XYZ file of C-alpha atoms in Angstrom:
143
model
C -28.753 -26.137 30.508
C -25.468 -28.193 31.072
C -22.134 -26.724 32.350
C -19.160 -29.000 31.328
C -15.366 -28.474 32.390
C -13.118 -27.875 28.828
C -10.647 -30.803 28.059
C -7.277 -30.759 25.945
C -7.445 -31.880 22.536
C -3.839 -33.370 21.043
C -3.144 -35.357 18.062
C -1.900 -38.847 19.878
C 1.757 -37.384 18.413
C 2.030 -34.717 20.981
C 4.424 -35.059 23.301
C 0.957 -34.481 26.039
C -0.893 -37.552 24.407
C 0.708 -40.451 26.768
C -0.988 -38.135 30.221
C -3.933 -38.266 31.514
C -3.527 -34.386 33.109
C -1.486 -31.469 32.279
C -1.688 -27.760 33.583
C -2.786 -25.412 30.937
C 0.855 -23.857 30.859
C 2.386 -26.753 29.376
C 0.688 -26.141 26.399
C 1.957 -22.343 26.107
C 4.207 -22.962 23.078
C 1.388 -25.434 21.100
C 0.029 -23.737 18.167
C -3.836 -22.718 18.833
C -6.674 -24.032 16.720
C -10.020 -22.187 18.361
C -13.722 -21.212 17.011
C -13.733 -18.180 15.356
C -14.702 -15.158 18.101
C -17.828 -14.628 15.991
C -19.054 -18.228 15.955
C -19.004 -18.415 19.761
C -17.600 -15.696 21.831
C -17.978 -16.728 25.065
C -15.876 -20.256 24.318
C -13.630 -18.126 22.538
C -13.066 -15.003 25.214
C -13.113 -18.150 27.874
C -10.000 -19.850 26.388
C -7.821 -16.457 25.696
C -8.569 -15.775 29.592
C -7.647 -18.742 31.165
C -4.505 -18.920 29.185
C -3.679 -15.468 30.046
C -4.859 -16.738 33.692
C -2.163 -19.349 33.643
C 0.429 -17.126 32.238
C 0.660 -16.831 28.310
C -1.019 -16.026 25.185
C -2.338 -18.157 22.532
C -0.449 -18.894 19.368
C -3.735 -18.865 17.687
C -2.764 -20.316 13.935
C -6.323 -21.110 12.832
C -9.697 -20.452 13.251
C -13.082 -22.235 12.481
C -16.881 -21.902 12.606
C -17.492 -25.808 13.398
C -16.274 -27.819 16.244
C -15.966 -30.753 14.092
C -13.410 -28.303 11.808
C -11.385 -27.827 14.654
C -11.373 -31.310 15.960
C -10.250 -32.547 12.015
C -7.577 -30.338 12.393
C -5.825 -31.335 15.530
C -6.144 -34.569 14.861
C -3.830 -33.849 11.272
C -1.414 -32.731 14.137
C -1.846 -28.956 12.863
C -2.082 -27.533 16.768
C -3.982 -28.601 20.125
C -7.272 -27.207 20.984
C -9.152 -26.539 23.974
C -12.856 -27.904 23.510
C -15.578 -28.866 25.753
C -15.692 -32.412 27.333
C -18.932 -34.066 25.351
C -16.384 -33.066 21.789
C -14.706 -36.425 23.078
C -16.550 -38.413 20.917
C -15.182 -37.023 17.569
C -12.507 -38.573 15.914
C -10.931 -40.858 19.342
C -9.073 -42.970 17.430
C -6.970 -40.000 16.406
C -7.696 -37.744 18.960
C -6.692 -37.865 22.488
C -8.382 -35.529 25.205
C -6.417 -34.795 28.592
C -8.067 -33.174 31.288
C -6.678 -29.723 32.392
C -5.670 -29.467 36.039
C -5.773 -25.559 36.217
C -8.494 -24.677 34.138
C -11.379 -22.898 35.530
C -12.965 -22.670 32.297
C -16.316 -24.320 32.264
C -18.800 -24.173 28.828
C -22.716 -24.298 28.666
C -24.809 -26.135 26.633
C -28.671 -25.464 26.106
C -31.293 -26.478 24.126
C -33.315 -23.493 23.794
C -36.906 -23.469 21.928
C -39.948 -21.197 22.026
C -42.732 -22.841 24.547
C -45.506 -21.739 21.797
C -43.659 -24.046 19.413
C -45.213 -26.983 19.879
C -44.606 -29.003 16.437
C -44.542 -32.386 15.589
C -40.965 -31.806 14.633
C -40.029 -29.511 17.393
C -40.801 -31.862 19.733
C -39.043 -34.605 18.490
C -36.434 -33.077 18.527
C -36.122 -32.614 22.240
C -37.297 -35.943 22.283
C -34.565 -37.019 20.712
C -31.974 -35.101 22.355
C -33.221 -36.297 25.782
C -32.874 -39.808 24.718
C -29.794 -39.582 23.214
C -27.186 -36.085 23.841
C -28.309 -35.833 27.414
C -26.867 -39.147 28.239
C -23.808 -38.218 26.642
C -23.255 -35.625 28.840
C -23.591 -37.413 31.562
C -20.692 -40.206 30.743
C -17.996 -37.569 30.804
C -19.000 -36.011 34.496
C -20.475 -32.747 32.158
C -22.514 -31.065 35.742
């Protein structure tokens, strides 16, 4: 199990794009784009709190069941989201990610699986997230 802080995601025309910070308030008047409360309700309880932590509600114009969905969308400069900080590898060269200098918000990530399963493709699976997500993490500081 991984905790990781949640980054800014802005299409590289938002005004944001050229920092490398901002406090979550600056991005009170952006137009939302989160996973659906029903795909993930913790993420999705954890960004309407810290925004109404740092003062405001979410414009919330769309919502998604896939990460990627919401990722695609920012990056055709629809809204901003908030995702966690291994999503920086989707779509960079359209996508900028800012770190947010008031956010409490952290996510977790776990690869859960049941002991008893012991399968050929079970475990290469964890195999092959060992070898490869894990490291990921690690490059952007996830703790």
């Amino acid at each position: 199990m991984r905790k990781e802080p949640m980054v800014a995601a802005l299409s590289k025309e938002h005004p944001l794009a050229s920092k490398t910070s901002s406090d979550l308030i600056e991005l009170a008047n952006d137009p939302f784009i989160l996973t659906g409360r029903n795909s993930n309700q913790s993420h999705y309880d954890g960004i309407i709190n810290s925004c109404y932590d740092a003062g405001f509600s979410p414009n919330i114009i769309q919502e998604t069941k896939e990460m990627s969905t919401v990722i695609s969308l920012v990056s055709a400069g629809i809204g901003i989201a908030i995702v966690p900080a291994s999503i920086q590898l989707l779509l960079q060269n359209e996508v900028v990610y800012r770190d947010i200098r008031d956010n409490k918000f952290n996510t977790v990530t776990a690869l859960v699986w049941e002991n008893k399963n012991q399968t050929p493709i079970v475990n290469a699976f964890v195999e092959l997230v060992k070898e490869s997500v894990i490291p990921i993490f690690n490059k952007y500081e996830c703790f």
